[in-house]
mmCIF file of C-alpha atoms in Angstrom:
data_model
loop_
_atom_site.group_PDB
_atom_site.id
_atom_site.type_symbol
_atom_site.label_atom_id
_atom_site.label_comp_id
_atom_site.label_asym_id
_atom_site.label_seq_id
_atom_site.Cartn_x
_atom_site.Cartn_y
_atom_site.Cartn_z
ATOM 1 C CA MET W 1 0.000 0.000 0.000
ATOM 2 C CA SER W 2 1.366 3.404 -0.884
ATOM 3 C CA LEU W 3 1.902 5.907 1.896
ATOM 4 C CA ILE W 4 -0.560 8.749 1.357
ATOM 5 C CA TYR W 5 -0.389 11.870 3.402
ATOM 6 C CA ALA W 6 -2.168 15.154 3.671
ATOM 7 C CA VAL W 7 0.062 17.735 5.317
ATOM 8 C CA LEU W 8 3.541 17.761 6.761
ATOM 9 C CA SER W 9 3.855 21.096 8.523
ATOM 10 C CA VAL W 10 7.271 21.996 9.855
ATOM 11 C CA HIS W 11 8.740 25.279 11.070
ATOM 12 C CA LEU W 12 12.182 24.084 12.075
ATOM 13 C CA SER W 13 15.148 23.071 10.033
ATOM 14 C CA CYS W 14 14.168 19.948 8.164
ATOM 15 C CA ILE W 15 12.074 18.391 10.914
ATOM 16 C CA CYS W 16 15.256 18.407 12.968
ATOM 17 C CA LEU W 17 17.088 16.517 10.210
ATOM 18 C CA GLN W 18 19.555 19.351 9.585
ATOM 19 C CA ILE W 19 18.913 20.246 5.968
ATOM 20 C CA SER W 20 21.836 22.659 6.129
ATOM 21 C CA ALA W 21 24.302 19.812 6.655
ATOM 22 C CA ILE W 22 25.021 17.470 3.754
ATOM 23 C CA PHE W 23 21.667 16.225 2.615
ATOM 24 C CA THR W 24 21.667 16.747 -1.141
ATOM 25 C CA PRO W 25 20.198 19.957 -2.581
ATOM 26 C CA ASP W 26 17.294 17.947 -3.979
ATOM 27 C CA PHE W 27 16.403 16.492 -0.577
ATOM 28 C CA ASN W 28 16.793 19.951 0.951
ATOM 29 C CA ASN W 29 14.497 21.464 -1.687
ATOM 30 C CA TRP W 30 11.939 18.697 -1.237
ATOM 31 C CA LEU W 31 11.876 19.346 2.483
ATOM 32 C CA ILE W 32 11.449 23.084 1.893
ATOM 33 C CA GLU W 33 8.632 22.478 -0.576
ATOM 34 C CA ARG W 34 6.827 20.185 1.827
ATOM 35 C CA PHE W 35 7.487 22.043 5.039
ATOM 36 C CA GLY W 36 7.997 25.696 4.055
ATOM 37 C CA ARG W 37 11.053 27.810 3.323
ATOM 38 C CA ASP W 38 11.297 29.078 6.864
ATOM 39 C CA VAL W 39 12.669 25.709 7.940
ATOM 40 C CA GLN W 40 16.067 26.995 6.860
ATOM 41 C CA THR W 41 15.995 30.082 9.007
ATOM 42 C CA THR W 42 13.965 29.270 12.100
ATOM 43 C CA LEU W 43 16.201 28.475 15.051
ATOM 44 C CA ASN W 44 13.417 28.234 17.602
ATOM 45 C CA SER W 45 11.424 25.172 18.490
ATOM 46 C CA ASP W 46 8.040 24.902 16.852
ATOM 47 C CA LYS W 47 5.671 22.135 15.877
ATOM 48 C CA LEU W 48 5.788 19.199 13.519
ATOM 49 C CA ALA W 49 2.613 17.603 12.239
ATOM 50 C CA TYR W 50 2.658 14.635 9.927
ATOM 51 C CA ASN W 51 -0.130 12.572 8.539
ATOM 52 C CA PHE W 52 0.126 9.144 7.039
ATOM 53 C CA PHE W 53 -1.934 6.120 6.052
ATOM 54 C CA LEU W 54 -1.721 3.122 8.325
ATOM 55 C CA GLN W 55 -4.909 1.472 7.096
ATOM 56 C CA SER W 56 -6.945 1.709 3.883
ATOM 57 C CA LEU W 57 -8.086 5.269 4.580
ATOM 58 C CA ILE W 58 -6.272 8.404 5.681
ATOM 59 C CA ARG W 59 -5.621 8.509 9.397
ATOM 60 C CA ILE W 60 -4.259 11.861 10.458
ATOM 61 C CA ARG W 61 -2.372 12.332 13.648
ATOM 62 C CA HIS W 62 -1.157 15.807 14.546
ATOM 63 C CA GLN W 63 1.788 16.046 16.865
ATOM 64 C CA GLN W 64 3.633 18.933 18.458
ATOM 65 C CA LYS W 65 7.319 18.267 18.729
ATOM 66 C CA ARG W 66 9.950 20.481 20.241
ATOM 67 C CA VAL W 67 13.233 20.190 18.436
ATOM 68 C CA PHE W 68 16.238 22.464 18.044
ATOM 69 C CA LEU W 69 18.521 23.212 15.128
ATOM 70 C CA ARG W 70 22.136 22.292 15.915
ATOM 71 C CA GLY W 71 24.852 23.826 13.792
ATOM 72 C CA ASP W 72 27.761 22.531 15.825
ATOM 73 C CA LEU W 73 28.098 19.268 13.886
ATOM 74 C CA GLY W 74 28.678 20.779 10.448
ATOM 75 C CA ASP W 75 28.845 18.165 7.706
ATOM 76 C CA ALA W 76 29.061 15.395 10.310
ATOM 77 C CA GLY W 77 25.366 15.713 11.055
ATOM 78 C CA SER W 78 23.647 13.972 8.154
ATOM 79 C CA PHE W 79 23.865 12.467 4.682
ATOM 80 C CA GLY W 80 21.624 11.235 1.887
ATOM 81 C CA GLY W 81 19.288 12.339 -0.876
ATOM 82 C CA LYS W 82 18.796 12.201 -4.630
ATOM 83 C CA ALA W 83 20.961 14.082 -7.110
ATOM 84 C CA PHE W 84 17.801 15.193 -8.931
ATOM 85 C CA ARG W 85 14.087 14.726 -8.355
ATOM 86 C CA SER W 86 13.482 12.230 -11.166
ATOM 87 C CA GLU W 87 16.338 9.945 -10.121
ATOM 88 C CA ARG W 88 15.049 6.402 -9.832
ATOM 89 C CA LEU W 89 15.973 4.183 -6.917
ATOM 90 C CA HIS W 90 16.970 0.614 -7.695
ATOM 91 C CA ASN W 91 17.223 -0.461 -4.065
ATOM 92 C CA GLN W 92 15.124 0.268 -1.021
ATOM 93 C CA PRO W 93 16.531 3.234 0.882
ATOM 94 C CA VAL W 94 18.579 2.337 3.952
ATOM 95 C CA ILE W 95 18.518 4.494 7.075
ATOM 96 C CA PHE W 96 21.531 4.152 9.377
ATOM 97 C CA VAL W 97 21.085 5.003 13.063
ATOM 98 C CA HIS W 98 24.294 5.574 15.001
ATOM 99 C CA GLY W 99 25.343 4.578 18.500
ATOM 100 C CA VAL W 100 25.380 6.837 21.515
ATOM 101 C CA SER W 101 28.865 8.312 21.010
ATOM 102 C CA ASP W 102 28.693 8.632 17.219
ATOM 103 C CA ARG W 103 27.377 11.013 14.619
ATOM 104 C CA ALA W 104 25.945 10.281 11.187
ATOM 105 C CA ARG W 105 29.311 10.788 9.502
ATOM 106 C CA ASP W 106 31.101 8.360 11.809
ATOM 107 C CA LYS W 107 30.221 4.648 11.777
ATOM 108 C CA PRO W 108 27.008 5.037 9.733
ATOM 109 C CA PHE W 109 28.781 6.832 6.905
ATOM 110 C CA SER W 110 31.583 4.271 6.841
ATOM 111 C CA ALA W 111 29.008 1.498 6.387
ATOM 112 C CA ALA W 112 27.147 3.554 3.790
ATOM 113 C CA LYS W 113 30.358 3.832 1.758
ATOM 114 C CA HIS W 114 30.554 0.033 1.635
ATOM 115 C CA PHE W 115 26.982 -0.059 0.346
ATOM 116 C CA LYS W 116 27.866 2.614 -2.237
ATOM 117 C CA GLU W 117 30.803 0.532 -3.450
ATOM 118 C CA ASN W 118 28.550 -2.504 -3.811
ATOM 119 C CA GLY W 119 25.554 -1.469 -5.861
ATOM 120 C CA TYR W 120 23.825 1.291 -3.902
ATOM 121 C CA GLU W 121 23.578 5.004 -4.705
ATOM 122 C CA TRP W 122 23.677 7.905 -2.265
ATOM 123 C CA SER W 123 20.001 8.469 -3.039
ATOM 124 C CA GLU W 124 19.417 5.152 -1.246
ATOM 125 C CA LEU W 125 21.535 5.830 1.869
ATOM 126 C CA TYR W 126 20.548 8.152 4.726
ATOM 127 C CA GLY W 127 21.625 9.155 8.200
ATOM 128 C CA THR W 128 21.099 11.885 10.776
ATOM 129 C CA THR W 129 22.490 12.576 14.249
ATOM 130 C CA TYR W 130 20.650 12.473 17.542
ATOM 131 C CA ALA W 131 22.434 13.623 20.723
ATOM 132 C CA ASN W 132 25.870 15.257 20.390
ATOM 133 C CA GLY W 133 28.380 12.477 19.836
ATOM 134 C CA ALA W 134 31.389 11.831 22.042
ATOM 135 C CA GLN W 135 32.512 15.487 22.238
ATOM 136 C CA GLY W 136 36.057 14.291 22.834
ATOM 137 C CA ASN W 137 35.073 12.453 26.005
ATOM 138 C CA PRO W 138 35.382 8.635 25.930
ATOM 139 C CA LEU W 139 32.873 8.436 28.795
ATOM 140 C CA GLN W 140 30.323 10.794 27.255
ATOM 141 C CA TRP W 141 28.065 7.817 26.494
ATOM 142 C CA THR W 142 27.302 7.520 30.196
ATOM 143 C CA GLN W 143 25.613 10.932 30.111
ATOM 144 C CA TYR W 144 23.012 10.054 27.481
ATOM 145 C CA ALA W 145 19.682 8.282 27.763
ATOM 146 C CA MET W 146 16.907 7.349 25.328
ATOM 147 C CA GLN W 147 14.902 10.520 25.634
ATOM 148 C CA CYS W 148 11.846 11.264 23.549
ATOM 149 C CA SER W 149 13.558 13.932 21.424
ATOM 150 C CA TYR W 150 16.021 11.327 20.094
ATOM 151 C CA VAL W 151 13.208 8.912 19.324
ATOM 152 C CA LYS W 152 11.247 11.610 17.485
ATOM 153 C CA GLN W 153 14.248 12.572 15.388
ATOM 154 C CA VAL W 154 14.794 9.011 14.180
ATOM 155 C CA ARG W 155 11.073 8.543 13.573
ATOM 156 C CA ALA W 156 10.939 11.795 11.603
ATOM 157 C CA LEU W 157 13.758 10.649 9.321
ATOM 158 C CA ILE W 158 12.068 7.307 8.676
ATOM 159 C CA VAL W 159 8.826 9.065 7.733
ATOM 160 C CA ALA W 160 10.597 11.685 5.602
ATOM 161 C CA VAL W 161 12.636 9.142 3.619
ATOM 162 C CA ARG W 162 9.565 6.998 3.075
ATOM 163 C CA LEU W 163 7.619 9.957 1.690
ATOM 164 C CA TYR W 164 10.549 11.361 -0.298
ATOM 165 C CA THR W 165 11.414 8.102 -2.055
ATOM 166 C CA GLY W 166 8.005 6.448 -2.168
ATOM 167 C CA ARG W 167 9.655 3.174 -1.203
ATOM 168 C CA ALA W 168 9.616 0.897 1.814
ATOM 169 C CA VAL W 169 12.730 1.570 3.879
ATOM 170 C CA ASP W 170 15.344 -0.537 5.654
ATOM 171 C CA VAL W 171 16.758 0.477 9.040
ATOM 172 C CA ILE W 172 20.222 -0.492 10.298
ATOM 173 C CA ALA W 173 20.776 0.548 13.909
ATOM 174 C CA TYR W 174 23.852 0.208 16.104
ATOM 175 C CA SER W 175 24.382 0.125 19.874
ATOM 176 C CA LEU W 176 22.040 2.544 21.701
ATOM 177 C CA GLY W 177 20.580 3.358 18.293
ATOM 178 C CA VAL W 178 18.891 -0.058 18.385
ATOM 179 C CA PRO W 179 16.485 0.631 21.284
ATOM 180 C CA VAL W 180 16.077 4.234 20.110
ATOM 181 C CA SER W 181 15.051 3.026 16.635
ATOM 182 C CA ARG W 182 12.793 0.318 18.013
ATOM 183 C CA LYS W 183 10.777 2.899 19.941
ATOM 184 C CA ALA W 184 10.750 5.213 16.923
ATOM 185 C CA ILE W 185 9.132 2.414 14.923
ATOM 186 C CA LEU W 186 6.863 1.177 17.715
ATOM 187 C CA GLY W 187 5.329 4.571 18.350
ATOM 188 C CA GLY W 188 2.907 4.982 21.223
ATOM 189 C CA ARG W 189 3.632 7.257 24.159
ATOM 190 C CA CYS W 190 7.120 8.321 25.150
ATOM 191 C CA VAL W 191 7.870 7.049 28.634
ATOM 192 C CA ASP W 192 9.438 10.348 29.733
ATOM 193 C CA THR W 193 7.142 12.995 28.231
ATOM 194 C CA GLY W 194 3.931 11.097 27.567
ATOM 195 C CA GLU W 195 3.832 12.435 23.995
ATOM 196 C CA ASP W 196 1.907 10.216 21.581
ATOM 197 C CA LEU W 197 4.125 9.332 18.616
ATOM 198 C CA GLY W 198 1.343 7.623 16.698
ATOM 199 C CA ARG W 199 0.903 4.093 15.457
ATOM 200 C CA PRO W 200 3.723 1.673 14.536
ATOM 201 C CA LEU W 201 5.569 2.227 11.252
ATOM 202 C CA THR W 202 6.013 -1.528 10.781
ATOM 203 C CA ARG W 203 4.366 -1.891 7.398
ATOM 204 C CA PHE W 204 6.620 0.749 5.852
ATOM 205 C CA ILE W 205 9.864 -0.945 6.930
ATOM 206 C CA ASP W 206 11.042 -3.999 5.035
ATOM 207 C CA THR W 207 14.098 -4.937 7.105
ATOM 208 C CA PHE W 208 15.412 -3.954 10.519
ATOM 209 C CA VAL W 209 18.965 -4.876 11.545
ATOM 210 C CA GLY W 210 19.973 -4.360 15.180
ATOM 211 C CA ILE W 211 23.738 -4.422 15.748
ATOM 212 C CA ALA W 212 25.170 -4.814 19.269
ATOM 213 C CA GLY W 213 22.053 -3.308 20.785
ATOM 214 C CA PRO W 214 21.408 -3.237 24.559
ATOM 215 C CA ASN W 215 17.823 -4.438 24.333
ATOM 216 C CA HIS W 216 17.801 -5.686 27.941
ATOM 217 C CA GLY W 217 20.535 -3.516 29.428
ATOM 218 C CA ILE W 218 24.316 -3.893 29.498
ATOM 219 C CA SER W 219 26.841 -6.222 31.095
ATOM 220 C CA LEU W 220 30.424 -4.969 30.966
ATOM 221 C CA GLN W 221 33.118 -7.550 30.258
ATOM 222 C CA VAL W 222 36.324 -7.068 32.260
ATOM 223 C CA ALA W 223 39.067 -9.710 32.030
ATOM 224 C CA GLY W 224 36.494 -12.281 31.014
ATOM 225 C CA VAL W 225 34.199 -11.468 33.929
ATOM 226 C CA SER W 226 30.701 -10.062 33.403
ATOM 227 C CA ILE W 227 29.876 -7.037 35.536
ATOM 228 C CA PRO W 228 26.327 -5.634 35.563
ATOM 229 C CA GLY W 229 26.640 -2.264 33.854
ATOM 230 C CA CYS W 230 23.403 -0.687 35.056
ATOM 231 C CA LEU W 231 22.660 -2.422 38.327
ATOM 232 C CA PHE W 232 22.287 1.023 39.875
ATOM 233 C CA SER W 233 20.603 4.047 38.327
ATOM 234 C CA VAL W 234 23.257 6.619 39.249
ATOM 235 C CA LEU W 235 24.378 7.492 35.705
ATOM 236 C CA PRO W 236 21.976 9.023 33.158
ATOM 237 C CA VAL W 237 22.467 6.084 30.790
ATOM 238 C CA CYS W 238 21.345 3.771 33.602
ATOM 239 C CA ASN W 239 18.295 5.660 34.830
ATOM 240 C CA THR W 240 15.125 3.706 35.572
ATOM 241 C CA GLN W 241 12.935 5.627 33.140
ATOM 242 C CA THR W 242 14.766 6.199 29.840
ATOM 243 C CA GLY W 243 18.021 4.413 30.611
ATOM 244 C CA LEU W 244 19.420 0.902 30.433
ATOM 245 C CA TYR W 245 18.665 0.080 34.049
ATOM 246 C CA SER W 246 18.538 -3.653 34.726
ATOM 247 C CA GLY W 247 18.770 -3.958 38.487
ATOM 248 C CA MET W 248 17.532 -6.901 40.482
ATOM 249 C CA CYS W 249 16.446 -9.401 37.826
ATOM 250 C CA PRO W 250 14.111 -9.257 36.032
ATOM 251 C CA ALA W 251 13.781 -5.501 36.608
ATOM 252 C CA GLU W 252 14.269 -3.253 33.567
ATOM 253 C CA SER W 253 13.795 0.450 32.942
ATOM 254 C CA ALA W 254 10.375 1.693 31.853
ATOM 255 C CA TYR W 255 11.784 2.302 28.374
ATOM 256 C CA LEU W 256 13.119 -1.241 27.961
ATOM 257 C CA GLN W 257 9.891 -2.710 29.289
ATOM 258 C CA ASP W 258 7.991 -0.669 26.726
ATOM 259 C CA ILE W 259 9.975 -1.731 23.649
ATOM 260 C CA ASN W 260 10.107 -5.371 24.781
ATOM 261 C CA SER W 261 6.419 -5.649 25.649
ATOM 262 C CA VAL W 262 5.557 -6.760 22.100
ATOM 263 C CA GLN W 263 7.506 -8.460 19.332
ATOM 264 C CA GLY W 264 7.847 -8.297 15.568
ATOM 265 C CA TYR W 265 6.914 -4.647 15.112
ATOM 266 C CA GLU W 266 10.297 -3.429 13.853
ATOM 267 C CA ALA W 267 9.903 -4.606 10.236
ATOM 268 C CA GLN W 268 8.751 -7.402 7.983
ATOM 269 C CA ASN W 269 12.230 -8.943 8.413
ATOM 270 C CA VAL W 270 14.136 -8.524 11.677
ATOM 271 C CA PHE W 271 17.794 -9.494 12.172
ATOM 272 C CA SER W 272 20.458 -8.987 14.819
ATOM 273 C CA ILE W 273 24.249 -8.921 14.686
ATOM 274 C CA TYR W 274 26.250 -9.272 17.871
ATOM 275 C CA SER W 275 29.393 -10.680 19.469
ATOM 276 C CA ILE W 276 29.753 -12.912 22.493
ATOM 277 C CA ALA W 277 32.903 -10.924 23.332
ATOM 278 C CA ASP W 278 31.270 -7.468 23.274
ATOM 279 C CA GLN W 279 33.016 -5.661 26.136
ATOM 280 C CA LEU W 280 30.524 -2.794 26.474
ATOM 281 C CA VAL W 281 27.030 -4.166 25.938
ATOM 282 C CA GLY W 282 27.995 -7.684 26.924
ATOM 283 C CA TYR W 283 26.279 -10.945 26.092
ATOM 284 C CA THR W 284 23.635 -11.892 28.656
ATOM 285 C CA VAL W 285 21.715 -9.722 31.103
ATOM 286 C CA CYS W 286 19.411 -11.497 33.551
ATOM 287 C CA ASN W 287 19.798 -14.689 31.506
ATOM 288 C CA LYS W 288 18.677 -12.954 28.302
ATOM 289 C CA ILE W 289 20.910 -12.349 25.297
ATOM 290 C CA THR W 290 20.660 -8.589 25.419
ATOM 291 C CA THR W 291 21.796 -8.032 21.828
ATOM 292 C CA GLN W 292 19.066 -10.189 20.311
ATOM 293 C CA VAL W 293 15.996 -8.370 19.042
ATOM 294 C CA PRO W 294 12.964 -10.187 20.486
ATOM 295 C CA GLY W 295 11.076 -12.009 17.739
ATOM 296 C CA GLN W 296 13.946 -11.712 15.260
ATOM 297 C CA ARG W 297 14.095 -13.814 12.118
ATOM 298 C CA ALA W 298 17.801 -14.685 12.212
ATOM 299 C CA GLU W 299 21.150 -13.498 13.551
ATOM 300 C CA LYS W 300 24.868 -13.256 12.892
ATOM 301 C CA VAL W 301 26.985 -14.080 15.932
ATOM 302 C CA PHE W 302 30.678 -13.247 16.193
ATOM 303 C CA GLN W 303 32.823 -15.022 18.744
ATOM 304 C CA ASN W 304 35.687 -12.594 19.322
ATOM 305 C CA GLU W 305 34.775 -9.116 18.053
ATOM 306 C CA ASN W 306 34.628 -6.179 20.440
ATOM 307 C CA HIS W 307 31.752 -3.705 20.453
ATOM 308 C CA ASP W 308 33.021 -1.418 17.680
ATOM 309 C CA ASP W 309 34.400 -4.190 15.481
ATOM 310 C CA THR W 310 31.049 -5.954 15.549
ATOM 311 C CA PHE W 311 29.891 -3.028 13.426
ATOM 312 C CA TYR W 312 33.045 -2.448 11.367
ATOM 313 C CA HIS W 313 33.426 -6.111 10.425
ATOM 314 C CA SER W 314 29.809 -6.710 9.478
ATOM 315 C CA TYR W 315 29.295 -4.344 6.539
ATOM 316 C CA GLU W 316 28.604 -7.112 4.046
ATOM 317 C CA VAL W 317 26.483 -8.997 6.569
ATOM 318 C CA GLN W 318 24.362 -5.859 6.936
ATOM 319 C CA ARG W 319 24.049 -5.423 3.173
ATOM 320 C CA GLN W 320 22.988 -9.009 2.577
ATOM 321 C CA MET W 321 20.420 -8.825 5.355
ATOM 322 C CA VAL W 322 18.644 -5.787 3.913
ATOM 323 C CA LEU W 323 19.126 -6.700 0.253
ATOM 324 C CA ASN W 324 18.523 -10.447 0.186
ATOM 325 C CA HIS W 325 17.234 -11.208 3.701
ATOM 326 C CA ILE W 326 19.997 -13.731 4.303
ATOM 327 C CA VAL W 327 22.793 -14.186 6.841
ATOM 328 C CA VAL W 328 26.299 -14.580 5.420
#
């Protein structure tokens, strides 16, 4: 079923997708045409309303979303878009969602380059940045959590790419980007703000790939010993509402309970990629393999890769999952 929509009203830079970064001019122009020219100049928060079909008739859901333009990331903030409006896509567009300490031009862009070298075009590869990256601090990841604004930004990109290309999309998410993306697709109410995101986007997503994602929390690996990473909720990343808290088993944060309460909503085809030797997310949390996506179709398991290398060394695995729905 085609995605039909009535109005996408935006008064902030590219529905917080940073059209002034390195989205192509055509994508920028499309966003301006759909959302109004003032998206390029408005630096204040305003409201985003988008309408889309989820059944056989138009179902309109209006949402107010507070988002802020960030110019500090420059060309590291985003990528993707057609060279010209009539360019035809030969593959389904792929949306890459980074981990907590990354930006779009870090790990996502490196994977996108592999896709580009193996049959994809830039018009089929997209990424944006939530949060602020590492900011030169190797422990910056401990200061982030899965707040509603991050979820809305990822959801907005999924909707925008779907409307812009007219194709079903694929989503490849890494690390904290996995639970963030899962909530973006699931919709419903944000656990921190209570905002209603709308209904699931499942039918518009062909394949979801979760790479090294902390779906049930984290278990740090130190000298071969597993140490509960979020047994206490002291750090922001471990808070009991929007964090990775997994205290006395089987306790989980409200956010993790929400995204794990149902299965199979991420896409028509759901895969995971993870490593038993992941030193940051770990392997099992409360006797659950935390990096598995509940209800997944299949998985790729590495034996000895660390957290980052699980992503770097799985480019072709990712491509085959979204392109052919197979594990190599």
